[in-house]
Each structure stands twice: as structure tokens, then as C-alpha cells.
mmCIF file of C-alpha atoms in Angstrom:
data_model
loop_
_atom_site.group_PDB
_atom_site.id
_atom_site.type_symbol
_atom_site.label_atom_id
_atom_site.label_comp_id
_atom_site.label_asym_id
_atom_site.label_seq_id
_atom_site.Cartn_x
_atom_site.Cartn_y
_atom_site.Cartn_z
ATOM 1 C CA UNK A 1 -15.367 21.010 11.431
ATOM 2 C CA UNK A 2 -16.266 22.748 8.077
ATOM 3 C CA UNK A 3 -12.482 21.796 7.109
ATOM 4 C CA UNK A 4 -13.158 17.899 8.077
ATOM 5 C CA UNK A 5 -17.013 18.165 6.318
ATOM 6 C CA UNK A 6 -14.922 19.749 2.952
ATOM 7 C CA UNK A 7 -12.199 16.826 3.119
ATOM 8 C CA UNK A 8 -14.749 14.189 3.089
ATOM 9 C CA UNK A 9 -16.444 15.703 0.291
ATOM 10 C CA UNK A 10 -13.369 15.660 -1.733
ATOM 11 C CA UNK A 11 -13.023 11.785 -2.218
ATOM 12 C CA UNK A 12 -13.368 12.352 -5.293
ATOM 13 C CA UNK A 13 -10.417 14.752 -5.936
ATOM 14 C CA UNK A 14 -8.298 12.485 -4.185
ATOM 15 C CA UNK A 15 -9.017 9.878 -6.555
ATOM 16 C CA UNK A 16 -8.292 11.315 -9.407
ATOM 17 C CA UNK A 17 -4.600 12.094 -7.613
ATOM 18 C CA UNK A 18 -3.937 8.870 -7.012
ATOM 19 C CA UNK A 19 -5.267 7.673 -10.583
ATOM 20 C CA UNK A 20 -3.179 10.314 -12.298
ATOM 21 C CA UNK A 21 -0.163 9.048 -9.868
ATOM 22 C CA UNK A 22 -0.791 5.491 -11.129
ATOM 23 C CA UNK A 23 -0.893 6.162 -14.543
ATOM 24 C CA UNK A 24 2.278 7.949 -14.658
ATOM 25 C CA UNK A 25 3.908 4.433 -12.537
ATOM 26 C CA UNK A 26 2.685 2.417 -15.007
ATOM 27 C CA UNK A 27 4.589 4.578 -17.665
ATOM 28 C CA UNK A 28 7.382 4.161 -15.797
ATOM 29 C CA UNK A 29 7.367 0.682 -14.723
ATOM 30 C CA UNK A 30 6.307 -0.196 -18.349
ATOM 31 C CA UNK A 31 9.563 0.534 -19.332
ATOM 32 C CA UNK A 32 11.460 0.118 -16.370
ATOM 33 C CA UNK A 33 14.908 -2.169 -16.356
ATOM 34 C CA UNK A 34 14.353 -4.104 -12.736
ATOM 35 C CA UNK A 35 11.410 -6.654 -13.140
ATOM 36 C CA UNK A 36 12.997 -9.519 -12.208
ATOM 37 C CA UNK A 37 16.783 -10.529 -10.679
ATOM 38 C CA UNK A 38 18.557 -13.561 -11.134
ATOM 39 C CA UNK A 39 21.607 -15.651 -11.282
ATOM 40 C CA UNK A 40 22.198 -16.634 -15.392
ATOM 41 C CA UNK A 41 25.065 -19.421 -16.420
ATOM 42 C CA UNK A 42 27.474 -18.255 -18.852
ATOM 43 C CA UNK A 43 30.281 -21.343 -19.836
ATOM 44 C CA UNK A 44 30.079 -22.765 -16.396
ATOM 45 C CA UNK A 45 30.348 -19.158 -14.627
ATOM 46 C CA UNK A 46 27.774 -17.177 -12.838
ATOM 47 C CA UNK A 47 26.814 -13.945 -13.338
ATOM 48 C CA UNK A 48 23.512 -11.648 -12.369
ATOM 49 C CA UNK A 49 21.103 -10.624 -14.750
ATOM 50 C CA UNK A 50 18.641 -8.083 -14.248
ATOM 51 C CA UNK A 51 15.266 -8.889 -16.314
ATOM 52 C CA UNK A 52 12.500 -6.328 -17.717
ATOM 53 C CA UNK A 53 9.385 -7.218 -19.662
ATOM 54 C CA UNK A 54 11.459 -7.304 -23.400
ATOM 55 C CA UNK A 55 15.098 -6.961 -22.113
ATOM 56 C CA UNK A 56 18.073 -8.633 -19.812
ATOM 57 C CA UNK A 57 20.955 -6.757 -18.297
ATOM 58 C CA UNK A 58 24.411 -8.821 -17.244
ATOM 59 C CA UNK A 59 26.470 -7.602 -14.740
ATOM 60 C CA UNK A 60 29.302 -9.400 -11.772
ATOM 61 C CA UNK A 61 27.647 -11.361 -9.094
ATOM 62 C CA UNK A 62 29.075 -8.705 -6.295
ATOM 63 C CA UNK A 63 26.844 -5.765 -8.608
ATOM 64 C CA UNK A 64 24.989 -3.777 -5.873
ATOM 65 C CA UNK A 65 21.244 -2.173 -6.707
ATOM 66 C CA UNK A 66 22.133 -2.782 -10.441
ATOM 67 C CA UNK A 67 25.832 -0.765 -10.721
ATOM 68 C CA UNK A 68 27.590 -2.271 -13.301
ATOM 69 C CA UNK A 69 25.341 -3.474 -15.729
ATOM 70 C CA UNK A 70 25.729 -4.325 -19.066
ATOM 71 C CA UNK A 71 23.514 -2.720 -21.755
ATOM 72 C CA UNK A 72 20.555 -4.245 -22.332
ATOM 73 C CA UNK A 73 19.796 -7.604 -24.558
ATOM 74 C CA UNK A 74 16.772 -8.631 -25.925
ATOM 75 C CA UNK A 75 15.045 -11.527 -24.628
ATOM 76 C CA UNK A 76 14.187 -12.776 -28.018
ATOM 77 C CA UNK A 77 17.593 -12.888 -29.080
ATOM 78 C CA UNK A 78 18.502 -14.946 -26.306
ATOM 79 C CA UNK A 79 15.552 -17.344 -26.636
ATOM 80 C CA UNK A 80 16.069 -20.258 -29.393
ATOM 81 C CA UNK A 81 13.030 -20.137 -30.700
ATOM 82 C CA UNK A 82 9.024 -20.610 -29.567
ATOM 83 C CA UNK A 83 9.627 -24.593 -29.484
ATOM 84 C CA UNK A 84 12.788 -24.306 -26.927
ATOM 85 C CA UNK A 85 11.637 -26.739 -23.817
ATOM 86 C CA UNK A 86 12.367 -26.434 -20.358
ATOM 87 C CA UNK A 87 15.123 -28.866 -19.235
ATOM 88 C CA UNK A 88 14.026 -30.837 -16.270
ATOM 89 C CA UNK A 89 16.319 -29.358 -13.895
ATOM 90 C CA UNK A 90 17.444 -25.848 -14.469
ATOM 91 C CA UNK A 91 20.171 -25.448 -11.354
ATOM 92 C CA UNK A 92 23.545 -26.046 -11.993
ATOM 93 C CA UNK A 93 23.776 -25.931 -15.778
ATOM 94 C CA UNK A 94 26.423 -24.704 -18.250
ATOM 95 C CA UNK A 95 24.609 -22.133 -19.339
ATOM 96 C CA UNK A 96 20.931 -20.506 -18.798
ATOM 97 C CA UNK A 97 18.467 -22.762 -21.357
ATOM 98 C CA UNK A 98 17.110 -21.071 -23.686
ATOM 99 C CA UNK A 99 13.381 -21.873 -22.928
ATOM 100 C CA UNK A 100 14.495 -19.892 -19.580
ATOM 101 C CA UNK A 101 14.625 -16.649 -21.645
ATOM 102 C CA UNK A 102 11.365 -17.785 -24.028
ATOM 103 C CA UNK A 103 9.583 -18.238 -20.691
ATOM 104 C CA UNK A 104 10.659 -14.417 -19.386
ATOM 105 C CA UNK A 105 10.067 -13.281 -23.148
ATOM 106 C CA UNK A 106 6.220 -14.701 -23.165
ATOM 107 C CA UNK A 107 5.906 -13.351 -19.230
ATOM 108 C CA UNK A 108 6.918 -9.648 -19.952
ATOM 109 C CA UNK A 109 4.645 -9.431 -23.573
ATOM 110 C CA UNK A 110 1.522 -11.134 -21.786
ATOM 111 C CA UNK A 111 2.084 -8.641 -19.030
ATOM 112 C CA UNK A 112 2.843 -5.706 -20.830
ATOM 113 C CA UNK A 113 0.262 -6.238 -23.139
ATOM 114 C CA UNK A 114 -2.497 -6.332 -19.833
ATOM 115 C CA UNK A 115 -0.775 -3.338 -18.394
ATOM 116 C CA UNK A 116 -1.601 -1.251 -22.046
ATOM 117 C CA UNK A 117 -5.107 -1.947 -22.007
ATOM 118 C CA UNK A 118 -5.017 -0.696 -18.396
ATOM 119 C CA UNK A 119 -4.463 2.598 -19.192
ATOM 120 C CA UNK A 120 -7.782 3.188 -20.825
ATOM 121 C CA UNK A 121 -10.303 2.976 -17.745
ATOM 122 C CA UNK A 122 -7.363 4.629 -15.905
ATOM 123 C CA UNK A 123 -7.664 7.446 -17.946
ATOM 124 C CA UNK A 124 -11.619 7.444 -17.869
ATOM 125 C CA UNK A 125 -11.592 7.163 -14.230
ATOM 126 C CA UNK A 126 -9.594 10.315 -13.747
ATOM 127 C CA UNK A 127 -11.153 12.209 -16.534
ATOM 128 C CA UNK A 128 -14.469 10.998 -14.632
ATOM 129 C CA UNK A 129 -13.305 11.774 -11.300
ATOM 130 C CA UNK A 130 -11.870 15.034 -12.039
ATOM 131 C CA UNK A 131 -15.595 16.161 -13.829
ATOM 132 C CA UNK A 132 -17.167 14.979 -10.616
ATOM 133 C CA UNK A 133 -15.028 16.446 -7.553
ATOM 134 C CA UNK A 134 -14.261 19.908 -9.528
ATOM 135 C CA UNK A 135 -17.395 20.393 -10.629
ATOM 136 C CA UNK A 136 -18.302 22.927 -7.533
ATOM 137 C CA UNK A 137 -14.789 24.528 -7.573
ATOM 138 C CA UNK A 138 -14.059 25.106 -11.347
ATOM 139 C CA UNK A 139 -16.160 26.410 -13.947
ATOM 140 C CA UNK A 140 -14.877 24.220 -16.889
ATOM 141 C CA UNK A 141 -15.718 21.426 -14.526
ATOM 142 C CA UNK A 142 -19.555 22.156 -14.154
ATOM 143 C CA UNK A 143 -20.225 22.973 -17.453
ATOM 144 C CA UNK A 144 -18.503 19.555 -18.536
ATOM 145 C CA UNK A 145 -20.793 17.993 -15.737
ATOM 146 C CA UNK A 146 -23.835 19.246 -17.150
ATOM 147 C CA UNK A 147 -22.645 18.592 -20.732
ATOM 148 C CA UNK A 148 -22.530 14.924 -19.514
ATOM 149 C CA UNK A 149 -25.778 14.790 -17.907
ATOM 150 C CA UNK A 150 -26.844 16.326 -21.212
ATOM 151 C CA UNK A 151 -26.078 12.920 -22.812
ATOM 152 C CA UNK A 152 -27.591 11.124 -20.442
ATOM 153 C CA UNK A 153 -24.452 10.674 -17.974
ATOM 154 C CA UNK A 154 -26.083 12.115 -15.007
ATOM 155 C CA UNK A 155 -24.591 11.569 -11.541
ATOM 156 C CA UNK A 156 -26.185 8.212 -10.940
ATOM 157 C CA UNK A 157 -24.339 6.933 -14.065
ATOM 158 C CA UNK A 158 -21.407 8.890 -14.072
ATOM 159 C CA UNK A 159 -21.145 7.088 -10.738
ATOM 160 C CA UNK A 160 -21.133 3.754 -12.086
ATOM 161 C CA UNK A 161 -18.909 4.874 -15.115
ATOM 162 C CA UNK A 162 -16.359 5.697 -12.581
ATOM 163 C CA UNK A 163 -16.160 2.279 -10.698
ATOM 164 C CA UNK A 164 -16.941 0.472 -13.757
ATOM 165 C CA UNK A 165 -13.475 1.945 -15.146
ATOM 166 C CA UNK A 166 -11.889 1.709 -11.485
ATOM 167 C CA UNK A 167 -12.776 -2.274 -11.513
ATOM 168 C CA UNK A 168 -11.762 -2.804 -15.411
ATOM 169 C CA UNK A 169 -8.526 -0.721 -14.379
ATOM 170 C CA UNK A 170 -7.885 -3.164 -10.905
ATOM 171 C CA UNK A 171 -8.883 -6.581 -12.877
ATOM 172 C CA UNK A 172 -6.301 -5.861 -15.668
ATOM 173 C CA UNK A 173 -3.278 -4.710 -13.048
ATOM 174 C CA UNK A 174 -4.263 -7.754 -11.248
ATOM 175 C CA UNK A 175 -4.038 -9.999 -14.103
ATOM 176 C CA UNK A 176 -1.107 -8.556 -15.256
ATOM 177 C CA UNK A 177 0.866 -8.643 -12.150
ATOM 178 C CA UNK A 178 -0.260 -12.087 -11.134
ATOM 179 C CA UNK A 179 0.438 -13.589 -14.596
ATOM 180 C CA UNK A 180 3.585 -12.464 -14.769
ATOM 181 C CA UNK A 181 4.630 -13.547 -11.016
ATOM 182 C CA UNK A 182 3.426 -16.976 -12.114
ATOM 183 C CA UNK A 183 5.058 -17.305 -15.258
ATOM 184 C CA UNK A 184 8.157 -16.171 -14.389
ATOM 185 C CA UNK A 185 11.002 -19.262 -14.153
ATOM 186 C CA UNK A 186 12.096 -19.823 -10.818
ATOM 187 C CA UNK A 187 15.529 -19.948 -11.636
ATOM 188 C CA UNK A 188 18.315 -18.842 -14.556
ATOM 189 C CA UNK A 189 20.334 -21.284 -13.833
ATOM 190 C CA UNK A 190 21.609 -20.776 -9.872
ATOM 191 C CA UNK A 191 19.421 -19.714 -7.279
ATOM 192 C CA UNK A 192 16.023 -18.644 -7.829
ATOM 193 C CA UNK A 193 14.536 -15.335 -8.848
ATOM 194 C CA UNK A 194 13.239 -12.595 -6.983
ATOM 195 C CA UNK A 195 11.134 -9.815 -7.935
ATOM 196 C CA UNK A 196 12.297 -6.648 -8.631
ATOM 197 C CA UNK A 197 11.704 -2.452 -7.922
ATOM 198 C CA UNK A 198 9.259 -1.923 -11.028
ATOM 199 C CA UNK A 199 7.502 -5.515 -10.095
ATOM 200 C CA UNK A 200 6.950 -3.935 -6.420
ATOM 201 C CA UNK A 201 5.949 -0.148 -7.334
ATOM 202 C CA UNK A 202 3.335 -1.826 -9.789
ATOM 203 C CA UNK A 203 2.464 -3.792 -6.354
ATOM 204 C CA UNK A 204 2.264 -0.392 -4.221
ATOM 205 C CA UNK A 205 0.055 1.081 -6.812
ATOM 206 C CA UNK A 206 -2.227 -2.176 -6.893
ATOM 207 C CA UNK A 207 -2.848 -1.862 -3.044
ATOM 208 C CA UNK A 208 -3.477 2.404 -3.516
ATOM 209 C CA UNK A 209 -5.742 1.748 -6.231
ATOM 210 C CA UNK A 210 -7.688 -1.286 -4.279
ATOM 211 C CA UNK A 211 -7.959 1.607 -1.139
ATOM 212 C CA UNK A 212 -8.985 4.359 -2.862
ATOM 213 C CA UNK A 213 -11.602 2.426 -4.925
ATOM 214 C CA UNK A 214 -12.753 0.901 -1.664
ATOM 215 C CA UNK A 215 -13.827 4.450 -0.346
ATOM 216 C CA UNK A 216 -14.891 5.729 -3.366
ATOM 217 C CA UNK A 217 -17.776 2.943 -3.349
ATOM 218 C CA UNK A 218 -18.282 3.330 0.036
ATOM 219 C CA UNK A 219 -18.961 6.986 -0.946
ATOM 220 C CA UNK A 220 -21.498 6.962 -3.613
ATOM 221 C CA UNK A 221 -23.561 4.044 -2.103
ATOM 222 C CA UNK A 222 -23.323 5.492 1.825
ATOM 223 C CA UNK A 223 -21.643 2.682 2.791
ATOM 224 C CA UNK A 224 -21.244 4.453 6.442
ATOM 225 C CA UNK A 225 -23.082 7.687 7.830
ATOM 226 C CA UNK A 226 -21.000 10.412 6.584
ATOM 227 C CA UNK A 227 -22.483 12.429 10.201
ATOM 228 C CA UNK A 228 -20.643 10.600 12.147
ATOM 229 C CA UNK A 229 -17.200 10.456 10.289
ATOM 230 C CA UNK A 230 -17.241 14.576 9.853
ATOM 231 C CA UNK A 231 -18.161 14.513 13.802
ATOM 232 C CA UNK A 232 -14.802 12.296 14.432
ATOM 233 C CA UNK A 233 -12.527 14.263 12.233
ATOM 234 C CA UNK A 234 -14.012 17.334 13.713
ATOM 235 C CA UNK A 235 -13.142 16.134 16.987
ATOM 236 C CA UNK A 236 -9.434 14.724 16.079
ATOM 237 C CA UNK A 237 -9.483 18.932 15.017
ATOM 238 C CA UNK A 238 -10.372 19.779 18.587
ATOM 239 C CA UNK A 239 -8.259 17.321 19.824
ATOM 240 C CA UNK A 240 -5.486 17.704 22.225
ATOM 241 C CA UNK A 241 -1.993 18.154 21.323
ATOM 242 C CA UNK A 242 -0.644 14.730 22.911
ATOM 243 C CA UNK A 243 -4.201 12.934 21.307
ATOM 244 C CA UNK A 244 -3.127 14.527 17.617
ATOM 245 C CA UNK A 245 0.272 13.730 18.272
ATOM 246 C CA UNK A 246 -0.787 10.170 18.573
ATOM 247 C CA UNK A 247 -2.972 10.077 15.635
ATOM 248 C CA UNK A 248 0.170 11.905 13.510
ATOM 249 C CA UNK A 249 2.508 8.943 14.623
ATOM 250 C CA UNK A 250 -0.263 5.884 14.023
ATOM 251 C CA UNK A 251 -0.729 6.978 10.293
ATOM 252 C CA UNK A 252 2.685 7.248 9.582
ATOM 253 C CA UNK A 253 3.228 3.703 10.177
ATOM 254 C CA UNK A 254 0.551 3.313 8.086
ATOM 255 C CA UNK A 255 1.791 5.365 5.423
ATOM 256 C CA UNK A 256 5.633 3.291 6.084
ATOM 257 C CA UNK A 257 4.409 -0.149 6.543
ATOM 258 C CA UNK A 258 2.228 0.341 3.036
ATOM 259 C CA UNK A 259 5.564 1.604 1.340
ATOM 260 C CA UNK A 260 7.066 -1.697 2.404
ATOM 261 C CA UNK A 261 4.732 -3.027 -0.066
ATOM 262 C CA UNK A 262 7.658 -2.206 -2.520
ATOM 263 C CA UNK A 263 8.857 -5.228 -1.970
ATOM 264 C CA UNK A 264 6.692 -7.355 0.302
ATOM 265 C CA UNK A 265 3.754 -6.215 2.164
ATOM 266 C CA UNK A 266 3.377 -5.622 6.285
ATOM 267 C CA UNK A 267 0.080 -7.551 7.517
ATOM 268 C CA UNK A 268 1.291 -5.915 10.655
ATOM 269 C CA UNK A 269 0.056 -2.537 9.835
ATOM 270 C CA UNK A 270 -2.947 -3.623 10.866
ATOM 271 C CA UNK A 271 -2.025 -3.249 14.667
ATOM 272 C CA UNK A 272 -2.019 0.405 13.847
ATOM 273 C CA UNK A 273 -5.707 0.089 13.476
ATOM 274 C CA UNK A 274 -6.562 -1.341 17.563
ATOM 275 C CA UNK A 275 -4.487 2.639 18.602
ATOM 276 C CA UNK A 276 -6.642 4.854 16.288
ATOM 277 C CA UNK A 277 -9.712 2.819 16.846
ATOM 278 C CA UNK A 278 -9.127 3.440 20.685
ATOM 279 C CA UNK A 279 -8.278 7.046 20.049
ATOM 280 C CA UNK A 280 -11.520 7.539 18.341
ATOM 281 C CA UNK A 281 -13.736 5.757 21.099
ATOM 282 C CA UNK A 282 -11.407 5.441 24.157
ATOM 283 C CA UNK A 283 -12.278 2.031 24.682
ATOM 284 C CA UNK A 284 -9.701 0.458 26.772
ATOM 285 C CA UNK A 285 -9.634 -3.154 25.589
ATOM 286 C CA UNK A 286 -8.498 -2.191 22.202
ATOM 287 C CA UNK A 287 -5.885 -0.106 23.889
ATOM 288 C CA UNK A 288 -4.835 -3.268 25.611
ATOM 289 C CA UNK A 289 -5.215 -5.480 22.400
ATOM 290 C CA UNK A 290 -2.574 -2.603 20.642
ATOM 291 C CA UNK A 291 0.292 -2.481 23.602
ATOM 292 C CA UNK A 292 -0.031 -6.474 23.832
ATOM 293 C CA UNK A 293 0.207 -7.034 19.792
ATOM 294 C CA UNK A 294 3.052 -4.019 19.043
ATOM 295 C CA UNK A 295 4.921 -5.188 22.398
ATOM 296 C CA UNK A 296 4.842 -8.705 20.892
ATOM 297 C CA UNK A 297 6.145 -7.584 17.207
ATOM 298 C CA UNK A 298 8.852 -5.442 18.657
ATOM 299 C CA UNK A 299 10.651 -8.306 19.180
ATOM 300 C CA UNK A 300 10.322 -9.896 16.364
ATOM 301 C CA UNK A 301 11.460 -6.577 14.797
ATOM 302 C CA UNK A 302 14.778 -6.642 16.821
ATOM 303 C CA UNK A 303 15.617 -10.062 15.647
ATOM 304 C CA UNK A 304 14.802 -9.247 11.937
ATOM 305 C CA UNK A 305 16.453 -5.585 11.835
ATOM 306 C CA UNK A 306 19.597 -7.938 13.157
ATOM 307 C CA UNK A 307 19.248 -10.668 10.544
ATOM 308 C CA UNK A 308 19.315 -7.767 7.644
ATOM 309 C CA UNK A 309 22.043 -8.346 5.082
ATOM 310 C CA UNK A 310 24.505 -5.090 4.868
ATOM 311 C CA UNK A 311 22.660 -2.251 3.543
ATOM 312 C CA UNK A 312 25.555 -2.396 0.633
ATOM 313 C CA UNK A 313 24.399 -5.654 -0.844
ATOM 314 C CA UNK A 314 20.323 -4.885 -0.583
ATOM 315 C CA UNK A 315 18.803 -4.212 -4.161
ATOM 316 C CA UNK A 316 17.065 -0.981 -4.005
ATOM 317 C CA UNK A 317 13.210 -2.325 -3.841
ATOM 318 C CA UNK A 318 15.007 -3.987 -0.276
ATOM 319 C CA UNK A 319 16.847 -0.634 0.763
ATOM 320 C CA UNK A 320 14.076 0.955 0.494
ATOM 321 C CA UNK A 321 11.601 -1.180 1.985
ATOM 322 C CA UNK A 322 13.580 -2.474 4.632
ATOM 323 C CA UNK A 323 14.519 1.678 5.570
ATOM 324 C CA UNK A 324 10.702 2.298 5.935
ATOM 325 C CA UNK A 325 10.353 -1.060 7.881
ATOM 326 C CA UNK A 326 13.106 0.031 10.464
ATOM 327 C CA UNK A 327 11.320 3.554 10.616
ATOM 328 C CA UNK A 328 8.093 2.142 11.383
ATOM 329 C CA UNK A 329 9.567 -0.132 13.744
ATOM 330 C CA UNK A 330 11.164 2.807 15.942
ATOM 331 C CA UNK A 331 7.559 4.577 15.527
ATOM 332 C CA UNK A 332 6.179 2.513 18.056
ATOM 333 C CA UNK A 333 7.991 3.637 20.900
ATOM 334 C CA UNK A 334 6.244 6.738 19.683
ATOM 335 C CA UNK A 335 3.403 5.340 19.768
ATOM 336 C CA UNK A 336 3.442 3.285 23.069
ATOM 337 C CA UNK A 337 4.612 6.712 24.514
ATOM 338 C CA UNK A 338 1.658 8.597 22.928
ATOM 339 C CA UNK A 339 -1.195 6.194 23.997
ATOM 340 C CA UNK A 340 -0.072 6.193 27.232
ATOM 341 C CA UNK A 341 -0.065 10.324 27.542
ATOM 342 C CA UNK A 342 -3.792 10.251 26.177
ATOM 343 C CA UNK A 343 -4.825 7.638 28.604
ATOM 344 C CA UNK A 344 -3.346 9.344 31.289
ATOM 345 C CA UNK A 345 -5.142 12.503 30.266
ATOM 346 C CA UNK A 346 -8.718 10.649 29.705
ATOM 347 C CA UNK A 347 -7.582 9.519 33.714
ATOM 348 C CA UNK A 348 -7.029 13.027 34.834
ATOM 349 C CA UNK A 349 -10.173 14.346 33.234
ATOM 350 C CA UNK A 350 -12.667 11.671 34.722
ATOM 351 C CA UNK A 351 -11.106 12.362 38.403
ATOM 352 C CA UNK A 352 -11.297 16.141 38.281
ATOM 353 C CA UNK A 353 -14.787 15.926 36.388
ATOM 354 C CA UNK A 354 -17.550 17.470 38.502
ATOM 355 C CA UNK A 355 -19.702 13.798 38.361
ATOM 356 C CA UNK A 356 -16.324 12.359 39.931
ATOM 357 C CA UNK A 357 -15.398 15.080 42.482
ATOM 358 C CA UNK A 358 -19.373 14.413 43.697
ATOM 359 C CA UNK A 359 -18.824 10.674 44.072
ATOM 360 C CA UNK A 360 -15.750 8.701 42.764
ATOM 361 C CA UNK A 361 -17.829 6.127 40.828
ATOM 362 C CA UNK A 362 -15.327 3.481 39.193
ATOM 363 C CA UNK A 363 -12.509 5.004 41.139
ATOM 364 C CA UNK A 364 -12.933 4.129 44.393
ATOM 365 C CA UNK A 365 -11.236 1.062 46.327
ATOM 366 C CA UNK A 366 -13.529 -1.533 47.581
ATOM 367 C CA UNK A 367 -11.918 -1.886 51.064
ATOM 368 C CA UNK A 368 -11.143 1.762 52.501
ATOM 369 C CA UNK A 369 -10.652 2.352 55.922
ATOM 370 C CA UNK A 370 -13.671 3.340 57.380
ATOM 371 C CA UNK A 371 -15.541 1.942 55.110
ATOM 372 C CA UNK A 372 -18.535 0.191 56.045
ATOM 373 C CA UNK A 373 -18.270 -4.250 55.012
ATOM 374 C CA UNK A 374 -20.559 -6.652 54.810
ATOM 375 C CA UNK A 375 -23.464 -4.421 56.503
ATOM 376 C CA UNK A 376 -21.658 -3.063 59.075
#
């Protein structure tokens, strides 16, 4: 229980892990060569091109995850200048218009340019974050903390300077993602255009950075009675091992269905929820609400495991997404199995408890022989 009381007061340690984590993805993604994947026109002939925010990559239509590529071109070179118009119809052309390219061009600096100024309140967040949950651990950390509150940033407002940057920080990734998803052509000339790996790690860290702000506000304005969640992870401590077991397999679905967000993300992670809400109050109906809703998805799981393309012509934001997919989808057999072992066990403990060895309240039949009916 002391270990569960010391996690829960390290929310703010956590955060500045994940902010330092996104940070260092937004580095990467920043300059990152798979934004974007299409099918350009060349003299009447097809052939892929892989997009980033300043720069286009050519390679055969049978290219797998980006193997042979051609080095990178520059988007500006490509585009004919800031007056080149969209053609009416962009399939089936000769070759990719140039107001195609001026389109990706404008797309990639308007984003790129969002995603910079993101990196400040990143960095003040963290900085912020890292004063406020080391501050009882390290020494640096204190003194820092009361050099702060020396200036007037005491915890109230070092509170708000951390969720002011952790807003600024979302708001600007959110921009910049959604700006460029909607200014992106939808086609180079054949087919449409798909979003890419750095596109969908942006994405991942979006939906971390939306979670981890979420309990971070819930934390400094007691948004729930901090009591009763050390109490529950105490218990899930003293838990048994087929009830940990359970909770173990649950939150790696969550973990695999949120790194699906790589590519698209899995609404059906939320089933996960009814099984540890039901392991943490052992209320039945939400027991029955999680076998119904998982039994349900596991078929639609068969039929879209089988309608998979080989794993040989997947980009690698699909391989991968579509390999934690297929893992999460086997984890709830797991799962199934595990709630079913804990309910049995909750069974077992009621009939051997001494209230039901005295009188088997809720467990007895209504019609027993010998039993007395109707006032007999």
C-alpha cells in the first residue's frame, strides 16, 4: 500500500517521461522521410512516392515499407511555382500536376512550422514537471522549487504554468496534425494517399499527451478522492495471483490497442475498461457487458486478421499496427480465461464464507425437496 500511495504521488514524474519522450518524437518525426504515400505519374507510368514535410522519395510500385527509394527531391523543385492550380481531376494524368506538389509543399511548412513552436511549452512543461515531482527526492529539485516560489511561482501557479504549457503544447500538435491531414491532396495522380509512420507516431504521441494531461488535471484540482484510488491499487497488491493475472492481461491490450494508434486508432479498447472495472468492484453485469462485447469483436477480428494483405506488402506504420492488433486480439482468450478464474474464485469464497455456511443466502434453489411451498 505505501508502494501504490508513492505511485500516485508520482504523476508528476511520469509526466515529465512522457513529455521528454514526446519531445524527442517530434525531433524525429520533424525530420522523418514517411509523412505521406502515394502513387505519382511520371510520362504515363506509375510509380510510388514517399512524401515528408519539405521532401519526396520515388521508388517501383512493388517497393515494400520504403526499400528502394530514390534519394530525396525537394518539393519546391517539383512545384511550378505559388500560382500552379489544381487541375479538376487529378486521376489518370500524364504526369503528377504541379499544384499537387505546391499543395504537399504549403502542407509540410504550415505543419512544420506549428510543430516548432510546440516545442517551447513542451520544454516548460517538463522543466516544470520535473521541479515539481523531484522536488522531495532530489536536492537540486527543492532548492529550484523554492527558488520559484521565491519569484512568486508557488505551487498554486506553478500548477497552472504546467497545464497552461501542457494545453499550448496539445493545441499546437493538434493544429499541426489536423492541418496537415486536411491539406494534404488526395491523390498524386493514381489512387489516393494514405498517411504515413511519422504522420501516425505524431498521432500516438497526441493521444499520450491528451492522457497524461488528463490525469495531471485531475491531480492538482482532486478531480477524484485520491483515498480511494491508493485503497484499490493497494488491494490489486493484495490481490490474488489469477485476479493480477487478469489485470496484467487487460492493460496490455490497452497498452497494444493504443499502439495501433500508429496508424489508426482501436475504439475497441474501450471493452477493456467493462473487465477492470468488474475486477475492481466485482459487479457482475459489467462482467457480462465485457464477455458479450469481446465475444462479439472476436469475430469481427477473425474476418479482418483474414482480409489482411501479405505482411510483405504492409508499409511499416501497417506491420506494425496490424502485429499489435493481432496480439491484442489473441489477448482475449486470455482474458475471457482470466475473468472466468476470478469469478469462479469470488464463487468459492462466498460458499465457504462463514455468513454462507450459516445460511446459503443467494445460493439456495427455490424448490428443494423438502422444502416447505406455498405455506405448507
Amino acid at each position: 500500500r505505501l508502494a501504490a500511495s508513492a505511485s500516485l504521488d508520482s504523476i508528476a514524474i511520469f509526466a515529465s517521461g512522457v513529455t521528454l519522450v514526446a519531445i524527442c518524437l517530434l525531433g524525429i518525426t520533424l525530420g522523418g522521410h514517411e509523412w505521406a504515400r502515394g502513387t505519382a505519374m511520371a510520362h504515363g507510368h506509375p510509380i510510388t512516392a514517399v512524401v515528408s514535410l519539405s521532401r519526396v522519395r520515388y521508388g517501383s510500385v512493388t517497393a515494400a515499407a520504403g526499400s528502394e527509394m530514390s534519394t530525396p527531391v525537394l518539393l519546391h523543385s517539383l512545384c511550378g511555382g505559388s500560382h500552379a492550380h489544381m487541375p479538376p481531376h487529378v486521376e489518370m494524368v500524364q504526369d503528377t500536376p504541379a499544384a499537387v506538389w505546391c499543395a504537399l509543399e504549403r502542407a509540410g511548412g504550415l505543419t512544420k512550422a506549428l510543430l516548432w513552436f510546440g516545442y517551447l511549452p513542451l520544454w516548460l512543461a517538463f522543466v516544470f514537471c520535473l521541479v515539481l515531482g523531484f522536488s522531495n527526492r532530489w536536492n537540486w529539485a527543492k532548492t529550484a522549487r523554492y527558488t520559484l516560489a521565491g519569484y512568486g511561482l508557488d505551487d498554486s501557479v506553478l500548477n497552472l504554468c504546467i497545464l497552461s504549457s501542457w494545453l499550448l503544447a496539445w493545441a499546437l500538435l493538434f493544429a499541426g496534425l489536423a492541418s496537415y491531414a486536411y491539406s494534404v491532396p488526395g491523390s498524386l495522380g493514381w489512387g489516393h494517399v494514405s498517411l504515413e509512420a511519422s504522420f501516425g507516431v505524431l498521432q500516438l504521441a497526441f493521444i499520450v499527451l491528451t492522457l497524461t494531461g488528463t490525469l495531471l488535471t485531475a491531480k492538482m484540482f482532486a478531480f477524484w478522492d485520491e483515498e480511494s484510488l491508493k485503497e484499490a491499487a493497494g488491494d490489486l497488491l493484495d490481490a490474488s495471483p489469477a485476479r493480477k493475472g487478469t489485470y496484467a492481461v487487460l492493460c496490455a491490450q490497452l497498452l497494444l490497442y493504443l499502439l495501433c494508434a500508429v496508424h489508426a486508432l482501436e475504439w475497441q479498447a474501450l471493452i477493456c475498461l467493462f473487465g477492470l472495472y468488474y475486477l475492481d468492484t466485482d459487479r457482475i453485469n459489467f462482467l457480462v457487458v465485457f464477455a458479450t462485447l469481446t465475444s462479439i469483436s472476436l469475430f469481427f477480428d477473425v474476418t479482418r486478421v483474414g482480409a489482411m494483405p501479405p505482411w510483405g506488402q504492409m508499409t511499416g506504420a501497417e506491420g506494425f499496427a496490424n502485429s499489435c492488433y493481432v496480439a491484442a486480439a489473441a489477448a482475449k482468450i486470455l482474458a475471457l480465461t482470466g475473468l472466468a478464474l476470478v469469478r469462479r474464485d469470488d464463487v468459492q469464497k462466498r460458499l465457504t464464507s462463514p455468513s454462507s455456511a450459516a445460511g446459503t443466502v443467494g445460493y439456495s434453489l427455490p424448490f428443494q425437496a423438502g422444502s416447505p411451498v406455498g405455506g405448507q
